[in-house]
Coordinates of C-alpha atoms and ligand atoms in Angstrom, one line a residue:
X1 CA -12.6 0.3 16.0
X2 CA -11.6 1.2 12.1
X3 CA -9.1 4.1 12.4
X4 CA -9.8 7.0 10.5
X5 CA -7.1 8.2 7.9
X6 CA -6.1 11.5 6.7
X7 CA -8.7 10.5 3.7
X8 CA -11.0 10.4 5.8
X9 CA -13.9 13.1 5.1
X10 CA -13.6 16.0 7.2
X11 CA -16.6 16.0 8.8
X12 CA -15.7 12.0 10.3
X13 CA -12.2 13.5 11.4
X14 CA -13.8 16.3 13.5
X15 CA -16.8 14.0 15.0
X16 CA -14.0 12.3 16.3
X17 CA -11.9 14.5 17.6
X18 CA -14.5 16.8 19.2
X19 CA -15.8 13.1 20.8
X20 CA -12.5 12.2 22.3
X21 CA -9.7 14.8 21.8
X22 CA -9.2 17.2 24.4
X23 CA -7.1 20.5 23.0
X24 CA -4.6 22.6 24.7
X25 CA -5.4 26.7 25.4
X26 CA -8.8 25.3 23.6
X27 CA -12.5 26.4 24.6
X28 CA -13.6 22.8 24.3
X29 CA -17.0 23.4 23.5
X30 CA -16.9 26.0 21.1
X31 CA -14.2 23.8 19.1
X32 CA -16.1 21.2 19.2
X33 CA -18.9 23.0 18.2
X34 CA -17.3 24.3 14.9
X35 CA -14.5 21.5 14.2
X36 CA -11.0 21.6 14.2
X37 CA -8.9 22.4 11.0
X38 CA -7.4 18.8 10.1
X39 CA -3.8 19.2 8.9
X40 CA -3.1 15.8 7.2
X41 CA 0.4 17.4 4.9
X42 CA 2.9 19.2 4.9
X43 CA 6.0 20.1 2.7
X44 CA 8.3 22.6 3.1
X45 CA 6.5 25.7 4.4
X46 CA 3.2 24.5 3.4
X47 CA 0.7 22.7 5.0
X48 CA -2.5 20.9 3.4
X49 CA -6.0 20.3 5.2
X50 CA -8.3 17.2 4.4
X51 CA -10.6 19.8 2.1
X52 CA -7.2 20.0 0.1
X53 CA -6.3 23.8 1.0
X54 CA -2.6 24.7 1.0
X55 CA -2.0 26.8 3.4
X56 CA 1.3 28.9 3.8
X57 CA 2.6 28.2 7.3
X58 CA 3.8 31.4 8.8
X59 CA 4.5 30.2 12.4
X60 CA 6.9 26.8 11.8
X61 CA 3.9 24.9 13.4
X62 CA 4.7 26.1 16.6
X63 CA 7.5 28.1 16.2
X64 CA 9.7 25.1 15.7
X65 CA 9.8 23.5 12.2
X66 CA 12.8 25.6 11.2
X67 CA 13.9 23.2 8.6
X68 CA 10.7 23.1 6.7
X69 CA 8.2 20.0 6.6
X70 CA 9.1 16.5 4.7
X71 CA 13.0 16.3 4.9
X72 CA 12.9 12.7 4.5
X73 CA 16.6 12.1 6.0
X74 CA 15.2 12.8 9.6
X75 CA 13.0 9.8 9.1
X76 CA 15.5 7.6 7.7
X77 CA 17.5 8.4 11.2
X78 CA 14.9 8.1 13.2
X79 CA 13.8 4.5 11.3
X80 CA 17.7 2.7 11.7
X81 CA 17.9 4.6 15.1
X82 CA 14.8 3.0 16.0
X83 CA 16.1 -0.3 14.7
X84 CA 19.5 0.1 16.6
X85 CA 18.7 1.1 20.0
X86 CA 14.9 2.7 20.6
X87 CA 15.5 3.1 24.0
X88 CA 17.8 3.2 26.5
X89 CA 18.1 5.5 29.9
X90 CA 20.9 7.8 31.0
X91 CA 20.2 7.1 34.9
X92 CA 21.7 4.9 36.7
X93 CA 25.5 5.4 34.5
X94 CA 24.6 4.6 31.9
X95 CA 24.8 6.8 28.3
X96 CA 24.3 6.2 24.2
X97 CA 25.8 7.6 21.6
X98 CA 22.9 9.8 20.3
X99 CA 23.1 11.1 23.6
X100 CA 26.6 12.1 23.7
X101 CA 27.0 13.0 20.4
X102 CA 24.4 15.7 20.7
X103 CA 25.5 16.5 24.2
X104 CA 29.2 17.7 22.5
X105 CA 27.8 19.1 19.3
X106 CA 25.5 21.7 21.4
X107 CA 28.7 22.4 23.4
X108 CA 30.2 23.4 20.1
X109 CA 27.2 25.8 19.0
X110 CA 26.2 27.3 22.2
X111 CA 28.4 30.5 23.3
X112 CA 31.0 30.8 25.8
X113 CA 31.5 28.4 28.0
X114 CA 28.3 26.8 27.6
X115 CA 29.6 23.4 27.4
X116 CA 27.3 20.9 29.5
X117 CA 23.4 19.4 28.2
X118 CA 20.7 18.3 30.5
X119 CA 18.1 16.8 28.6
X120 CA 14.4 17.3 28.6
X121 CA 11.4 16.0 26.0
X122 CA 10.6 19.6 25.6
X123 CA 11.0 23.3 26.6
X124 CA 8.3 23.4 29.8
X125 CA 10.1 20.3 31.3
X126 CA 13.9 21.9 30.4
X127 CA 12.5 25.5 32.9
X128 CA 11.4 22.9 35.5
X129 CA 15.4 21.6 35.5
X130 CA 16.0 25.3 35.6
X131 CA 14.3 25.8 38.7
X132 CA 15.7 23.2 40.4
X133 CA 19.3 23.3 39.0
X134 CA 19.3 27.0 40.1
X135 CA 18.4 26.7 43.9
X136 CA 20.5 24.0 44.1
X137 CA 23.3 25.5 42.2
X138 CA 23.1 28.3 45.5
X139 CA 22.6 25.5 48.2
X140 CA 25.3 23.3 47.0
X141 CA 27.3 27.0 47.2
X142 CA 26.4 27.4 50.9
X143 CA 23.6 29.8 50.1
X144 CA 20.2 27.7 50.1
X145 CA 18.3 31.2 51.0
X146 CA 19.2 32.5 47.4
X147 CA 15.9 30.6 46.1
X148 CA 14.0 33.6 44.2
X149 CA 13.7 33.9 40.9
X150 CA 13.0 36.4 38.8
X151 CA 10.8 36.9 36.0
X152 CA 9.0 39.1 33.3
X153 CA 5.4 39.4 33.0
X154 CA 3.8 38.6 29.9
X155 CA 7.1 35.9 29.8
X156 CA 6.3 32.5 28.5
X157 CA 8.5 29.4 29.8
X158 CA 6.0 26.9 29.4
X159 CA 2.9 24.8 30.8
X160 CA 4.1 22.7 33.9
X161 CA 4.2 23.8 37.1
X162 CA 7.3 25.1 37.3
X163 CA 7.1 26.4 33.6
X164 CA 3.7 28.3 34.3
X165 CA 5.6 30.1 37.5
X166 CA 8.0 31.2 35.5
X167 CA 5.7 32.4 32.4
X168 CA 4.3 35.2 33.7
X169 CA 0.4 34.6 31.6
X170 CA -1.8 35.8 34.6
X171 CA -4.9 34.0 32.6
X172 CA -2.2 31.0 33.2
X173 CA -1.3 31.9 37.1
X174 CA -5.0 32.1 37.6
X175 CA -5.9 27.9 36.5
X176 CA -4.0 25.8 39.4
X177 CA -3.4 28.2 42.3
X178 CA 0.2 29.2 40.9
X179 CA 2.7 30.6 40.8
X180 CA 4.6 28.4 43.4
X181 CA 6.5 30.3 45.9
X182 CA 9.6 32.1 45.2
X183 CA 8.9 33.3 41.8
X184 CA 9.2 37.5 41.2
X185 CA 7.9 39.4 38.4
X186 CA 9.1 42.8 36.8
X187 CA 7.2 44.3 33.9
X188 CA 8.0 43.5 29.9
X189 CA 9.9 45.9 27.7
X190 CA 7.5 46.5 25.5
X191 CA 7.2 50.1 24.9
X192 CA 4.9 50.6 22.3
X193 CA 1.8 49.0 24.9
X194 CA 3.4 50.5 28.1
X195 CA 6.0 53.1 27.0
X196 CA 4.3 55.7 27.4
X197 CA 5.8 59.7 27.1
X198 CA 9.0 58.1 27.1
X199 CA 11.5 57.3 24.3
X200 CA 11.7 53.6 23.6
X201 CA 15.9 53.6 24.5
X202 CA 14.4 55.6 28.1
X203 CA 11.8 53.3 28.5
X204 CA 14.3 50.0 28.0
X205 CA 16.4 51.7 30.5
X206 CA 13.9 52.0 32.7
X207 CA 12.8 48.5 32.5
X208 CA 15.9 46.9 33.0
X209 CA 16.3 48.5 36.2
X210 CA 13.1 47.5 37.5
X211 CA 15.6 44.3 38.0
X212 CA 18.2 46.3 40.2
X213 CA 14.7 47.5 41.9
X214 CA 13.5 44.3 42.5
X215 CA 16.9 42.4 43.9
X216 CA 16.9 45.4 46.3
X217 CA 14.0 44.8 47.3
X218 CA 14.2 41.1 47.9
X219 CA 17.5 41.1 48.8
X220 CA 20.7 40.3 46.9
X221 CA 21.5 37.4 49.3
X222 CA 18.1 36.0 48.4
X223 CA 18.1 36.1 44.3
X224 CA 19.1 33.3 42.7
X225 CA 18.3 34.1 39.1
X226 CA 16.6 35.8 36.2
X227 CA 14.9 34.3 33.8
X228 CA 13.9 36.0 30.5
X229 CA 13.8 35.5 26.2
X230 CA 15.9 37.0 24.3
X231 CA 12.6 38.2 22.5
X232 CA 9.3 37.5 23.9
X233 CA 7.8 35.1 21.4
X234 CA 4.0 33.8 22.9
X235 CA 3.6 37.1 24.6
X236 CA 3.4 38.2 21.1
X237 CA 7.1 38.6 19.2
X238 CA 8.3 41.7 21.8
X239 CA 11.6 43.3 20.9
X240 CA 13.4 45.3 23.7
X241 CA 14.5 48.8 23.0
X242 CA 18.2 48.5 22.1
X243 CA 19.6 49.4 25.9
X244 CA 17.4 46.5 27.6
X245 CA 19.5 44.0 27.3
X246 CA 23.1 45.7 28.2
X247 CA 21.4 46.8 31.5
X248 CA 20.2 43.7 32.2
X249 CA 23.7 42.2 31.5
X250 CA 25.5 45.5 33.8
X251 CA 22.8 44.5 36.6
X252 CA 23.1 40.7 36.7
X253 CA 27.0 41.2 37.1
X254 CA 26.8 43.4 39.6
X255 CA 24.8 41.2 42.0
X256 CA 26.3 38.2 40.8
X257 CA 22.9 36.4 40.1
X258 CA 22.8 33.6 37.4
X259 CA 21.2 34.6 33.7
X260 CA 18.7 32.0 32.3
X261 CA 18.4 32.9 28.8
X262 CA 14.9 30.5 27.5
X263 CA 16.1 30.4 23.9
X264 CA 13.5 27.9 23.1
X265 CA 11.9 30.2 20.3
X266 CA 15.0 31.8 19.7
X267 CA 17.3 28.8 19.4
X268 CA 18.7 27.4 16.1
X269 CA 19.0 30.2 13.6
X270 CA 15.8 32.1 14.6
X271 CA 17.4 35.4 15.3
X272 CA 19.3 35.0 12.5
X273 CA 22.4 33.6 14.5
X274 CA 22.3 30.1 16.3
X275 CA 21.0 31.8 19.4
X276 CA 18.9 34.5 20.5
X277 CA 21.7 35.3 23.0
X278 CA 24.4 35.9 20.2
X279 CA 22.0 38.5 18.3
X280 CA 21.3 40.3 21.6
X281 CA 24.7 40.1 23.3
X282 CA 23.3 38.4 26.5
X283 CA 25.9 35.6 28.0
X284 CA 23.8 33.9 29.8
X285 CA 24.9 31.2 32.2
X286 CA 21.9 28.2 31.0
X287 CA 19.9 28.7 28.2
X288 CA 16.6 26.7 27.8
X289 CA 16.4 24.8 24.4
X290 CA 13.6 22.7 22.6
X291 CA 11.9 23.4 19.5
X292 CA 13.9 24.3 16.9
X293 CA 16.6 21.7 18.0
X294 CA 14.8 19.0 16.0
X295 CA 12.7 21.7 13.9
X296 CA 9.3 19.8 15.9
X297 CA 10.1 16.3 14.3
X298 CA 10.6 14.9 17.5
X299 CA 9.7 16.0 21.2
X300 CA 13.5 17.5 22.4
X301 CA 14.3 19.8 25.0
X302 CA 17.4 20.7 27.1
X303 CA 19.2 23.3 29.4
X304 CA 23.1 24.1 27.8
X305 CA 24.9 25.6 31.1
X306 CA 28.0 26.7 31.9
X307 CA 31.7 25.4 33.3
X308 CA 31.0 26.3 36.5
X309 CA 27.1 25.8 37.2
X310 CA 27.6 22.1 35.2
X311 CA 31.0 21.9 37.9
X312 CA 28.8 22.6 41.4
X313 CA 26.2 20.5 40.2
X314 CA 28.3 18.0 39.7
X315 CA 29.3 18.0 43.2
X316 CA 26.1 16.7 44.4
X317 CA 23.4 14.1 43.3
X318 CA 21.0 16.1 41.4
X319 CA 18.0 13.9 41.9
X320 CA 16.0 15.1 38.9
X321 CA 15.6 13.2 35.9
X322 CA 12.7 12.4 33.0
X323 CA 12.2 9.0 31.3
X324 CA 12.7 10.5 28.4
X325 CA 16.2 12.8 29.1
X326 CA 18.3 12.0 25.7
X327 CA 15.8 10.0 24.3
X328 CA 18.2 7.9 21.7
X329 CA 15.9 8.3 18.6
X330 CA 15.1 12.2 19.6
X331 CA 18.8 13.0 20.0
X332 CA 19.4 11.4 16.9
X333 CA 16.6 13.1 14.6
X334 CA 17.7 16.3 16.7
X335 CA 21.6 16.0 15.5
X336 CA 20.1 14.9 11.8
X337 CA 18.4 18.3 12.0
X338 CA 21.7 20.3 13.2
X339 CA 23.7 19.0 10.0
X340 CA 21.2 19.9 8.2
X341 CA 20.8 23.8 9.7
X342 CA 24.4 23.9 9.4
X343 CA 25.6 21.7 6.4
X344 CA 22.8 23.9 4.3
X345 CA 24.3 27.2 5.8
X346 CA 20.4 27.9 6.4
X347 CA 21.4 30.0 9.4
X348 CA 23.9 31.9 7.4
X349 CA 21.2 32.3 4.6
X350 CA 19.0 33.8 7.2
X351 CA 21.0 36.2 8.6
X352 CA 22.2 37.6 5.3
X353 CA 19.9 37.2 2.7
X354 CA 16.1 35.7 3.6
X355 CA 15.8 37.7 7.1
X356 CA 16.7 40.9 5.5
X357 CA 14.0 40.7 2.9
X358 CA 11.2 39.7 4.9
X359 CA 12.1 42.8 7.3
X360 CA 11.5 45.2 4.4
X361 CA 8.9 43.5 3.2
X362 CA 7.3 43.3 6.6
X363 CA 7.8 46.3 7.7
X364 CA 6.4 47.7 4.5
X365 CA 2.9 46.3 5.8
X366 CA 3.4 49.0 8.8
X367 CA 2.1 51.9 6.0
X368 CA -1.4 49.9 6.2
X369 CA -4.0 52.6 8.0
X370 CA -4.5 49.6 10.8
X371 CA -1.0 48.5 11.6
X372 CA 1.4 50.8 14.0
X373 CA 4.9 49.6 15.1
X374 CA 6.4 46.4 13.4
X375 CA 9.0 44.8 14.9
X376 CA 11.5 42.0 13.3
X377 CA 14.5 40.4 14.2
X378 CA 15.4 37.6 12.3
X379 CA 12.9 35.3 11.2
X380 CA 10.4 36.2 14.2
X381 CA 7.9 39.3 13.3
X382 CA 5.0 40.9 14.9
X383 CA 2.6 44.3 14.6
X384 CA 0.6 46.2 16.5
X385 CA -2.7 47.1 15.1
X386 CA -4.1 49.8 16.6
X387 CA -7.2 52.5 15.5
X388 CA -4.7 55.7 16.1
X389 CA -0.6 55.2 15.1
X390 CA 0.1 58.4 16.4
X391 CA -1.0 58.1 19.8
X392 CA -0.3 54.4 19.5
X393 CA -4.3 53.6 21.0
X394 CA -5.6 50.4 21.9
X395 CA -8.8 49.8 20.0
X396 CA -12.0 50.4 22.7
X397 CA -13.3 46.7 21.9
X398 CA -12.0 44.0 24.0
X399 CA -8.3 43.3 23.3
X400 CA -7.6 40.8 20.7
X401 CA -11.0 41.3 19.2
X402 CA -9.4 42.8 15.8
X403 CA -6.4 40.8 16.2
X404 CA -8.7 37.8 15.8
X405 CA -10.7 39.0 13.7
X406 CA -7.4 39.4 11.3
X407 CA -6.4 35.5 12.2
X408 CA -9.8 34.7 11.0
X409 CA -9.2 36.3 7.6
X410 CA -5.6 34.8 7.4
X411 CA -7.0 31.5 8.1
X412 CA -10.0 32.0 5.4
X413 CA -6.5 33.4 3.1
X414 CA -5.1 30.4 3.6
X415 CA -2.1 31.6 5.4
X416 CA -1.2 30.8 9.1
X417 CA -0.3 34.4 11.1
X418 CA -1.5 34.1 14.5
X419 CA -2.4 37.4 16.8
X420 CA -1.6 37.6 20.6
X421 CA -3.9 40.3 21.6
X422 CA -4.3 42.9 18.7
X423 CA -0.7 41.9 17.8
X424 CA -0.3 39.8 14.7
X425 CA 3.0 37.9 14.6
X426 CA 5.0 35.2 12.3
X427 CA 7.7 33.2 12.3
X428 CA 8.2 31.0 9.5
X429 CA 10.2 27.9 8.3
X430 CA 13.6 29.7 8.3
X431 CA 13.7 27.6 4.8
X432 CA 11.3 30.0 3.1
X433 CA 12.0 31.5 -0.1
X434 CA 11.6 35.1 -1.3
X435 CA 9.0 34.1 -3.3
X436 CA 7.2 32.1 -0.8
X437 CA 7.7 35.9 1.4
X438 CA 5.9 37.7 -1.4
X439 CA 3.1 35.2 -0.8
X440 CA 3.7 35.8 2.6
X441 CA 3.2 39.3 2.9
X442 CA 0.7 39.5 -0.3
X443 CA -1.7 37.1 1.8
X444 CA -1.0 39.3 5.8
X445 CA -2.2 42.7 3.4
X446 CA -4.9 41.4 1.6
X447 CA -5.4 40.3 5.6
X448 CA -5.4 43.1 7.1
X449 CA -7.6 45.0 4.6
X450 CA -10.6 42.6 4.9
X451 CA -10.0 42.6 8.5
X452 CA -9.9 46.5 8.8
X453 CA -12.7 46.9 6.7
X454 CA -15.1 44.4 8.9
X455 CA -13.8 46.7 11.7
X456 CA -15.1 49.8 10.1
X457 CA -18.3 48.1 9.0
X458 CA -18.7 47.0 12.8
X459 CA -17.8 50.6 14.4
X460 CA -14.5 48.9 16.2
X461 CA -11.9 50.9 13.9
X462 CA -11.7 53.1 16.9
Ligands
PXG1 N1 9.8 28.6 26.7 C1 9.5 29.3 25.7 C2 10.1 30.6 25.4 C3 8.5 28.9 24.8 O1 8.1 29.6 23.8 C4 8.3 26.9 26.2 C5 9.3 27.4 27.0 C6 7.7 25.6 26.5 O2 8.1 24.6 25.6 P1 7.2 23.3 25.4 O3 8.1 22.5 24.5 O4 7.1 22.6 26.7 O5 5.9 23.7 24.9 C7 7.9 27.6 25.1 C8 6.8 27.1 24.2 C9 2.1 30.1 21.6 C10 2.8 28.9 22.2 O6 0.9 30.2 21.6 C11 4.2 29.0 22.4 C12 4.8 27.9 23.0 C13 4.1 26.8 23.3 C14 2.7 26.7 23.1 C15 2.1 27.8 22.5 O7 2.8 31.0 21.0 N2 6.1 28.0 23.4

């Protein structure tokens, strides 16, 4: 077959794809129906289609591409990595130097004693080591019945098996028969959905012991761990009132349960610090990592744990493993991408000049008739759009039937926002300028007026 290129005509792209290309959390039919958007460029934080759009990235592809698009020194890396050693496995004692280097220099950036890297290709596969490096953390201690784990609805930890357990997506839980066993859920602190009378610091209160409420109720002897973001990023950029988290932390000391912190969103400067966990005060004892550790240029995850989790499974064979653990060429591109983040003080820049001015500017949008709370921390934003601000309503049409609507008119604006539900939400390049956040926020209002005036037209603004 001639392969197509990305000069191809759009129309020949699409054919293609929709013939042969099967697309994840994708209606099949209807995209095929339509045709996908083909991305064929990108630079910095903007991306280029094959009808020659430029289109202003606000979500870092996937949440990851936190060094902006095009930095040619990860591909020079990756090309004499490639040409040195491509591939080699860490089974079997055996190790590389990508490997190890990257191993030590995440021991250096991750908090506490955080010291010890067990790599995965991405963040799905890194909660599946979780899972398994937890229950045997407790069996190796004597205590194999301290299997549960516990989790937040509306959490997301990935696609596996042992990812979509975790997650707590019940459109997810509902394709596969899962979750698996041994998986508990308490609710999400998001107040301004399910607050209700209360205040938002009553309501995070309140949350946070729903996971006294539920060890209880499983039994101490039985919990193993709880796993949670530092801010909800898929289930749509959720920000805990500010006593969540310090409850959380008073509650998994007290019942001496380990704290799995999935900082694969939050990770590498998206918070503003080099971890979601330093921004919220959380110490946990493994955080999940992918992403952002190679800003998407190659497919890197990982689990950082501590002294003493690293010590007792080290006592034991811990027969788990991927081909790809410390992939040589992934560790190298993802150690190319930590000089950069640090080297550039693009973390630094976040937290004290770029995240600052995108939160005003952001949260300026929240004076729009159609936008109620907005929430920022860092480089990671979201609003609620709701018909009444005051009684913070959702709209009577379907959820997420305005917030797409809005997506469609960002898309046709040539800027990428995405909405979960009637949330909109962004996370950029942590690389973008202030100008490039005018443009930003210029495009999500112009956005949100076409969008709320549709609504009106169509008798949904209520
Ligand atoms: N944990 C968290 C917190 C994530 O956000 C994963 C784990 C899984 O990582 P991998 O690399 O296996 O995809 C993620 C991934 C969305 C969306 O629609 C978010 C993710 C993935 C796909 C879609 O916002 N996050």
């Amino acid at each position: 077959m001639t392969l197509l290129t990305a000069n191809s005509p759009t129309a020949e792209l699409q054919a293609l794809d929709a013939a042969h290309h099967m697309h994840p959390f994708t209606q099949g039919a209807g995209l095929n129906e339509k045709g996908a958007r083909m991305i064929t460029r990108a630079e910095g934080c903007w991306l280029t289609d094959s009808e020659g759009n430029r289109i202003l990235d606000g979500m870092a592809g996937l949440w990851c591409v936190n060094i902006g698009y095009g930095r040619r020194e990860l591909a020079s890396v990756a090309a004499r990595q490639m040409e040195e050693l491509p591939y080699y496995n860490t089974f079997f004692q055996t190790s590389h130097v990508p490997a190890l280097n990257l191993a030590a220099r995440l021991a250096e950036l991750a908090p506490g004693d955080l010291n010890h890297v067990f790599f995965a290709s991405g963040g799905s596969d890194a909660n599946d080591t979780n899972l398994r490096m937890v229950r045997t953390y407790w069996a190796e201690k004597g205590q194999p019945e301290k299997n549960v784990i516990i989790s937040r609805w509306n959490a997301y930890h990935g696609s596996t098996i042992g990812g979509t357990s975790l997650g707590g997506m019940k459109g997810m839980h509902g394709q596969g028969d899962l979750p698996i066993p041994g998986i508990e859920f308490i609710d999400q602190p998001n107040w301004w959905a399910e607050g209700g009378d209360m205040t938002p610091e009553e309501f995070g209160l309140m949350r946070a012991r729903q996971l006294e409420e539920k060890i209880l109720e499983v039994g101490q002897d039985k919990v193993a761990a709880f796993i949670a973001e530092p801010v909800q990023g898929a289930g749509g950029v959720i920000v805990a009132p500010e006593t969540y988290w310090p409850e959380i932390r008073r509650i998994v000391d007290k019942y001496g349960i380990l704290l799995i912190a999935d900082e694969v969103i939050c990770g590498f400067g998206r918070t503003g610090n080099w971890f979601g966990s330093q921004t919220l005060d959380i110490r946990p004892d493994i955080m999940t990592i992918a992403k952002g550790l190679s800003s998407g240029y190659m497919p890197i995850g990982g689990s950082i744990v501590s002294d003493e989790v690293a010590k007792v499974i080290g006592g034991t064979e811990f027969n788990h493993g991927y081909t790809y653990s410390g992939h040589p060429v992934a560790c190298a591109v993802a150690l190319e991408n930590l000089r950069i983040l640090e080297e550039e003080k693009i973390v630094d820049t976040v937290r004290d000049q770029t995240a600052p001015y995108l939160k005003e500017k952001f949260e300026s949008l929240g004076n729009h008739p159609m936008v109620g709370e907005v929430k920022i921390v860092g480089m990671m934003g979201s609003m609620a759009l709701t018909p009444n601000k005051g009684t913070r309503a959702p709209f009577a049409a379907d959820a997420g039937t305005i917030g797409f609507m809005c997506r469609e008119r960002c898309f046709a604006n040539n800027l990428v926002m995405r909405h979960v539900g009637d949330r909109m939400i962004i996370s950029p390049p942590l690389v973008i300028s202030k100008d490039e956040i005018d443009t930003l926020i210029d495009r999500a209002r112009t956005s949100l007026d076409e969008a709320h005036a549709q609504a009106v037209s169509e008798g949904l603004f209520a």
